[in-house]
Short mmCIF file of C-alpha atoms and ligand atoms in Angstrom, two decimals:
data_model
loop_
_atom_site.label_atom_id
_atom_site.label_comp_id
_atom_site.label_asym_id
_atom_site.label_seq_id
_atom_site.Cartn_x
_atom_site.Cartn_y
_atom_site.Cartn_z
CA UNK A 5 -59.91 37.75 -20.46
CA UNK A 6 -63.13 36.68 -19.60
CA UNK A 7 -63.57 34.06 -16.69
CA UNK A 8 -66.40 31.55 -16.31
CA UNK A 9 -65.85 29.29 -13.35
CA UNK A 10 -68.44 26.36 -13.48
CA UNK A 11 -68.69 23.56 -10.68
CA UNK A 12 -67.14 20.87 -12.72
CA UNK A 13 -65.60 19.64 -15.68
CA UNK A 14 -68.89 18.09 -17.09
CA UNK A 15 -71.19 21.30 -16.56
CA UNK A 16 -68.21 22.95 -18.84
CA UNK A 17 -68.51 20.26 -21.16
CA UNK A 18 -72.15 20.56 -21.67
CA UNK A 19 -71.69 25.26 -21.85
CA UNK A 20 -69.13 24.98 -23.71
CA UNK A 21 -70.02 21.98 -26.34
CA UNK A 22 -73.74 24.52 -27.19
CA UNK A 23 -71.23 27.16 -27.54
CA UNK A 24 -69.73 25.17 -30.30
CA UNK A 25 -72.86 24.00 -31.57
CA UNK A 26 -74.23 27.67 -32.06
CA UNK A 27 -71.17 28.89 -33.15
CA UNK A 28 -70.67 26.46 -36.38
CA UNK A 29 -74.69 26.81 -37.10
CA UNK A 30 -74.21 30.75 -37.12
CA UNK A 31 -71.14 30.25 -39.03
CA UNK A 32 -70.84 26.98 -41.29
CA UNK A 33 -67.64 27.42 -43.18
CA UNK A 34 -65.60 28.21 -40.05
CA UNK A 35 -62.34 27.45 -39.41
CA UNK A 36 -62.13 25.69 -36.13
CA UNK A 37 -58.46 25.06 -33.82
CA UNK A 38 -58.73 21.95 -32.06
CA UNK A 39 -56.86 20.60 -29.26
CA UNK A 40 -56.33 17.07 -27.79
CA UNK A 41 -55.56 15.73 -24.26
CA UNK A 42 -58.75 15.06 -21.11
CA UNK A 43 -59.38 18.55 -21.13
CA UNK A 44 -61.32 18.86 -24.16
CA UNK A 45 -63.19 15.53 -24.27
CA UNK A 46 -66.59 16.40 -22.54
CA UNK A 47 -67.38 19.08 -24.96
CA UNK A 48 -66.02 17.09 -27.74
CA UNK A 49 -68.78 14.57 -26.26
CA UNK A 50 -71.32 17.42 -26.48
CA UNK A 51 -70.70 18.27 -30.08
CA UNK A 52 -71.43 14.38 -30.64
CA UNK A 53 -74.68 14.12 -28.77
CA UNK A 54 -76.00 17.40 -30.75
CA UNK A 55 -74.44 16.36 -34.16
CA UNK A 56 -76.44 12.88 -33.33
CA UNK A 57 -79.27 14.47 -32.51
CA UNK A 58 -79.46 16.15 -35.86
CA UNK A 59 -78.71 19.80 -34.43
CA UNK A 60 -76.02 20.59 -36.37
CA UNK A 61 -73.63 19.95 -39.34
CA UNK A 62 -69.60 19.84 -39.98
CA UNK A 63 -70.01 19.36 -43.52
CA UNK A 64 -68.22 22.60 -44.76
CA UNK A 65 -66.05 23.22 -41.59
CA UNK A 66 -62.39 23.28 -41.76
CA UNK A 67 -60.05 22.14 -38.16
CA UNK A 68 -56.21 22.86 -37.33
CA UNK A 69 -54.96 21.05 -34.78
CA UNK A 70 -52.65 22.37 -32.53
CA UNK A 71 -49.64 19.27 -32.21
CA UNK A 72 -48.72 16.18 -33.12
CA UNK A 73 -46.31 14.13 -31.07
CA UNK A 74 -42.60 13.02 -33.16
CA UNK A 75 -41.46 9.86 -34.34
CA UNK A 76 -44.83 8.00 -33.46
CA UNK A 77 -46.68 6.03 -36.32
CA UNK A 78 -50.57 8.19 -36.96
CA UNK A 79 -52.14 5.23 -36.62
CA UNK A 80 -50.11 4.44 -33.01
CA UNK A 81 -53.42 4.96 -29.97
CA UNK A 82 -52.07 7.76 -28.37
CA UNK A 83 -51.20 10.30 -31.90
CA UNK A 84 -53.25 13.14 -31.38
CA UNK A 85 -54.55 12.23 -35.46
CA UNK A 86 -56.14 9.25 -33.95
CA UNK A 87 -57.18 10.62 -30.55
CA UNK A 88 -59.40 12.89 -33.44
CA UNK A 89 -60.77 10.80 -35.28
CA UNK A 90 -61.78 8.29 -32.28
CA UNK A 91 -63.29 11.02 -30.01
CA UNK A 92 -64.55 12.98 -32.61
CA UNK A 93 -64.29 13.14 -36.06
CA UNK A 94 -65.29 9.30 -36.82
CA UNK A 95 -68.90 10.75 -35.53
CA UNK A 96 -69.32 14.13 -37.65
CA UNK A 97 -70.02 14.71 -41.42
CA UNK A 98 -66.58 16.47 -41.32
CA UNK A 99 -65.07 15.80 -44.53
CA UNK A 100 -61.38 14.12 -44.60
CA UNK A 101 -60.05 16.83 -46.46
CA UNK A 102 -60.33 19.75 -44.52
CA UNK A 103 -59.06 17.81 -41.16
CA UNK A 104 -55.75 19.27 -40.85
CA UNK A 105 -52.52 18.03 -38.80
CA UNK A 106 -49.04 18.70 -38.34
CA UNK A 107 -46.92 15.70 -39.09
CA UNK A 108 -44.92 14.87 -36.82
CA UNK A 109 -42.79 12.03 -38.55
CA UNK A 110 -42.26 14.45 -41.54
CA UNK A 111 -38.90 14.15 -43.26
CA UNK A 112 -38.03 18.10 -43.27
CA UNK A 113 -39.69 19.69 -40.28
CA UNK A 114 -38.62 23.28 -41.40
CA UNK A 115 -40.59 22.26 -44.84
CA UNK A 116 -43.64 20.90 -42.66
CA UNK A 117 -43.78 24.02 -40.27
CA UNK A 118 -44.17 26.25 -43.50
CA UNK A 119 -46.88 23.91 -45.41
CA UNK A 120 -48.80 24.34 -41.91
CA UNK A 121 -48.56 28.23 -41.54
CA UNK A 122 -49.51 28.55 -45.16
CA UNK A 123 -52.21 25.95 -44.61
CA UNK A 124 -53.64 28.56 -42.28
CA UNK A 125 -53.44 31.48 -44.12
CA UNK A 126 -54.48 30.02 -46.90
CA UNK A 127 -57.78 28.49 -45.31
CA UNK A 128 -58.29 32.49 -43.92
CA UNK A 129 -57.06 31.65 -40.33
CA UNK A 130 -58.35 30.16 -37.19
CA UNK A 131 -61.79 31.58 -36.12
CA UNK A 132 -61.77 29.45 -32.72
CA UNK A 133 -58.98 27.99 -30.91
CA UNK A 134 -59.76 25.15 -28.26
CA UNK A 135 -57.28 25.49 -25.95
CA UNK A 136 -56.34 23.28 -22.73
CA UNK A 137 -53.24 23.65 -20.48
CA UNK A 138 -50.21 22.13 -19.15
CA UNK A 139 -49.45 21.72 -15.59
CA UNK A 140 -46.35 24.72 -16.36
CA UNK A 141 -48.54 26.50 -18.06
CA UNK A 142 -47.27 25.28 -21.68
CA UNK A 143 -50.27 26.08 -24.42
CA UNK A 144 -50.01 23.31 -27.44
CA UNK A 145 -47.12 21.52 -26.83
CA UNK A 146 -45.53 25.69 -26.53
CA UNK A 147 -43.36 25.19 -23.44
CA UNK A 148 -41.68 27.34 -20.95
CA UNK A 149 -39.09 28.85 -22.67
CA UNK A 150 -36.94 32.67 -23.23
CA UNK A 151 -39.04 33.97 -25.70
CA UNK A 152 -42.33 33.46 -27.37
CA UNK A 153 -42.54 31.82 -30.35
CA UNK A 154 -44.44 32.66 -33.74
CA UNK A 155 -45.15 29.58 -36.30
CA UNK A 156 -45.31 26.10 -36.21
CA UNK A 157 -41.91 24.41 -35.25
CA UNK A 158 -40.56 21.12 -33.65
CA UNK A 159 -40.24 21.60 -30.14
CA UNK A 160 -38.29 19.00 -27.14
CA UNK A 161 -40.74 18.34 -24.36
CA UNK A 162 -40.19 19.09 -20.67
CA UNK A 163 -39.53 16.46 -18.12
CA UNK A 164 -42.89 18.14 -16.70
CA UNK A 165 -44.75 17.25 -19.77
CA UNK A 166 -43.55 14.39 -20.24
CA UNK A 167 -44.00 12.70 -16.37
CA UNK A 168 -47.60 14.43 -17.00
CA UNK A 169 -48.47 12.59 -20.66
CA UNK A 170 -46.33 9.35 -20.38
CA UNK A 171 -49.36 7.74 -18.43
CA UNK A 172 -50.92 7.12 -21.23
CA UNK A 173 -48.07 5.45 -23.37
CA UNK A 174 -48.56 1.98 -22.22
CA UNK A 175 -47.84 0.00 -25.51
CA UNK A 176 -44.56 2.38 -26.68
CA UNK A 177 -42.21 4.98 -25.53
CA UNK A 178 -43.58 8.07 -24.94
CA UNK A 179 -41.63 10.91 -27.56
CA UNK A 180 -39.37 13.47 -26.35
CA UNK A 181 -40.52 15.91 -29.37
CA UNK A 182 -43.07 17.54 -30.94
CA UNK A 183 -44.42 19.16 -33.53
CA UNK A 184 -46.63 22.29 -32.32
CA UNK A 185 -48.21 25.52 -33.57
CA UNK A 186 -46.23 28.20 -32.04
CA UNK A 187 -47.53 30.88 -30.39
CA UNK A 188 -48.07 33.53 -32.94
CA UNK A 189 -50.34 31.32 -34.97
CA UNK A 190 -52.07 30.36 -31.67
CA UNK A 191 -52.68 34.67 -31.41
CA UNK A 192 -53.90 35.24 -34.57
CA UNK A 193 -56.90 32.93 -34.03
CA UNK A 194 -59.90 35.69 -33.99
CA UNK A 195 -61.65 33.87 -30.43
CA UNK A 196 -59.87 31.40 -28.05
CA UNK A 197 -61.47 29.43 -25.59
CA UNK A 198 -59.15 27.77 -22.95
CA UNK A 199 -60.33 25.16 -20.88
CA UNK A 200 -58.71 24.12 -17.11
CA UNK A 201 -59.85 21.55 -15.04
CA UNK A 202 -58.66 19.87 -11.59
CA UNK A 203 -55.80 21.32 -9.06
CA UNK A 204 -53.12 20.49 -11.14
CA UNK A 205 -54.02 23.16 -13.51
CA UNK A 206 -54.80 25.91 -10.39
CA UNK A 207 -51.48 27.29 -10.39
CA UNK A 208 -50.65 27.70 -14.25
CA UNK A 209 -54.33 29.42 -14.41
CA UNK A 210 -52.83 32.08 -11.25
CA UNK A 211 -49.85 32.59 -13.56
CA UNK A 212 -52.07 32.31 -16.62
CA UNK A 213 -54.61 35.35 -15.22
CA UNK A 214 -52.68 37.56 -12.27
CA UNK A 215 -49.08 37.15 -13.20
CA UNK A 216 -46.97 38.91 -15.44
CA UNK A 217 -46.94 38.01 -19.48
CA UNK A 218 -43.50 35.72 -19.62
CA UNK A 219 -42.51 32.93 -21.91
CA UNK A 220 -41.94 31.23 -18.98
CA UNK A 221 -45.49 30.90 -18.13
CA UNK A 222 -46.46 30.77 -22.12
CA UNK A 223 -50.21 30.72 -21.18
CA UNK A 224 -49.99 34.38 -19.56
CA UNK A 225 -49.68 36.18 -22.96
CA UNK A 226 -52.90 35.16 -23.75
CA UNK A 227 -53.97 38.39 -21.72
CA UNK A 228 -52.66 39.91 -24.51
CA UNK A 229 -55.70 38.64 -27.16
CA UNK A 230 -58.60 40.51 -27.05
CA UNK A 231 -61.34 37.82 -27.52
CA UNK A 232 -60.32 35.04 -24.71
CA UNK A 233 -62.64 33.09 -22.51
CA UNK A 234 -61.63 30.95 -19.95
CA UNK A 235 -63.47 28.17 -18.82
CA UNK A 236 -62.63 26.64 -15.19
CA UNK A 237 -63.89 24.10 -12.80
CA UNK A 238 -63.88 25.03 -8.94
CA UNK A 239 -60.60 22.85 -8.70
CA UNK A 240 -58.29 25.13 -10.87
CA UNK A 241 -60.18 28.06 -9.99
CA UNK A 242 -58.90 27.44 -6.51
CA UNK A 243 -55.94 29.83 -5.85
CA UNK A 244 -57.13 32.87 -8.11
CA UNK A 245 -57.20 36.04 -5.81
C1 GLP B 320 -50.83 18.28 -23.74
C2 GLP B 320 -51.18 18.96 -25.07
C3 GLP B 320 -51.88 20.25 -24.84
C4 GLP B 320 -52.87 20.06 -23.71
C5 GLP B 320 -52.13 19.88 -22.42
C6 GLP B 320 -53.01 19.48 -21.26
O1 GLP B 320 -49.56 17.82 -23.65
N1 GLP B 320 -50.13 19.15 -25.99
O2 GLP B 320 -52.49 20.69 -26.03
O3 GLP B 320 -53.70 21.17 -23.60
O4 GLP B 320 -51.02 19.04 -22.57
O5 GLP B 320 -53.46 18.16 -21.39
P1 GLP B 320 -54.66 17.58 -20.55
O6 GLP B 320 -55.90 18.24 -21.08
O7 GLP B 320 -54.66 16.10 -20.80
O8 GLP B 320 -54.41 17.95 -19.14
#
């Protein structure tokens, strides 16, 4: 794993949105993972301000993202589909048809979990996987559990996750499910990028980088991938040895 700790979440914002930048001008038909929550936003923001600036086009890249909540219409504020398109894709020449999401109000979920994994494969896998985490350490909506898991499935949220995301669910109740890559197709992206900002992340990212590889702590078998970088503020940097 390779650590970069910056001063705040904005300086990481700004590093890590050029990183995307370069990395979709070097490589146009790329497959991109993309993640939703705070985390992400201020190099989501980045890629805006250079797409807008005329640095750089989407035109011929393909995303994944990594969850969608259950049982909540797309079109409801706080989907992660909308969340997308209203922080980022409404501003890019991304076309409509390679946007990809789980669907989380999908009448088979076994059926859905397949059509994603083979969605994957069949686009020639993820080449870079945005990745934020949760508070126990959860990676997409991946949470502490007995054993890792591989593809996409339907997962029950934590009372952790759910205290942590129900802020935002104002207007309706906040769902007790998910749907969520799983793990192994979260691995077999070639180059992840994981972002942590503020205390609340500093002890997931001690358990994340110094202690032992446990589904308990899913985020620790990313020491396991051999192209990781870790971006972190000073705040969840904090209690790293
Ligand atoms: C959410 C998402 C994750 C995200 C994490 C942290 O529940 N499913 O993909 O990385 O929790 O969210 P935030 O960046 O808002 O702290």
């Amino acid at each position: 794993m390779k650590i970069i700790t910056l001063e705040n979440a904005a300086q990481i914002g700004e590093q890590l949105g050029r990183y995307y930048v370069d990395f979709v001008k070097a490589h146009p038909s790329c497959v991109l993972g993309l993640a939703t929550g705070a985390t992400p936003l201020p190099t989501y923001a980045a890629i805006v301000k250079a797409f807008q600036a005329g640095e750089v086009s989407f035109a011929d890249v393909t995303t994944f993202n990594l969850d969608e909540y259950c049982d909540l219409p797309k079109e409801n504020k706080n989907s992660y589909y909308t969340f997308m398109w209203q922080n980022l894709f409404q501003y890019l020449d991304i076309k409509k048809e390679n946007v990809n999401f789980l669907d989380g109000n999908a009448a088979d979920y076994d059926a859905e979990s397949r059509r994603y994994a083979e969605a994957i494969r069949a686009a020639g896998g993820i080449d870079l996987q945005f990745l934020g985490i949760g508070r126990n350490g959860h990676i997409a909506f991946n949470e502490p559990a007995d054993a890792f898991t591989d593809e996409p499935f339907r997962v029950a949220l934590t009372q952790s996750t759910i205290d942590a995301n129900s802020i935002y669910f104002d207007d309706a109740p906040m769902p007790h499910y998910a749907m969520t890559m799983g793990i192994g197709s979260i691995m077999r992206s070639k180059q992840i990028v994981l972002v942590a900002t503020g205390e609340s992340k500093a002890q997931a990212v001690k358990g994340m980088i110094e202690g032992e590889v446990t589904p308990r702590l899913p985020a620790s078998v990313l020491q396991q991938h051999a192209d990781v970088t870790v971006y972190l503020d000073k705040a969840a940097a904090s209690l790293l040895g």
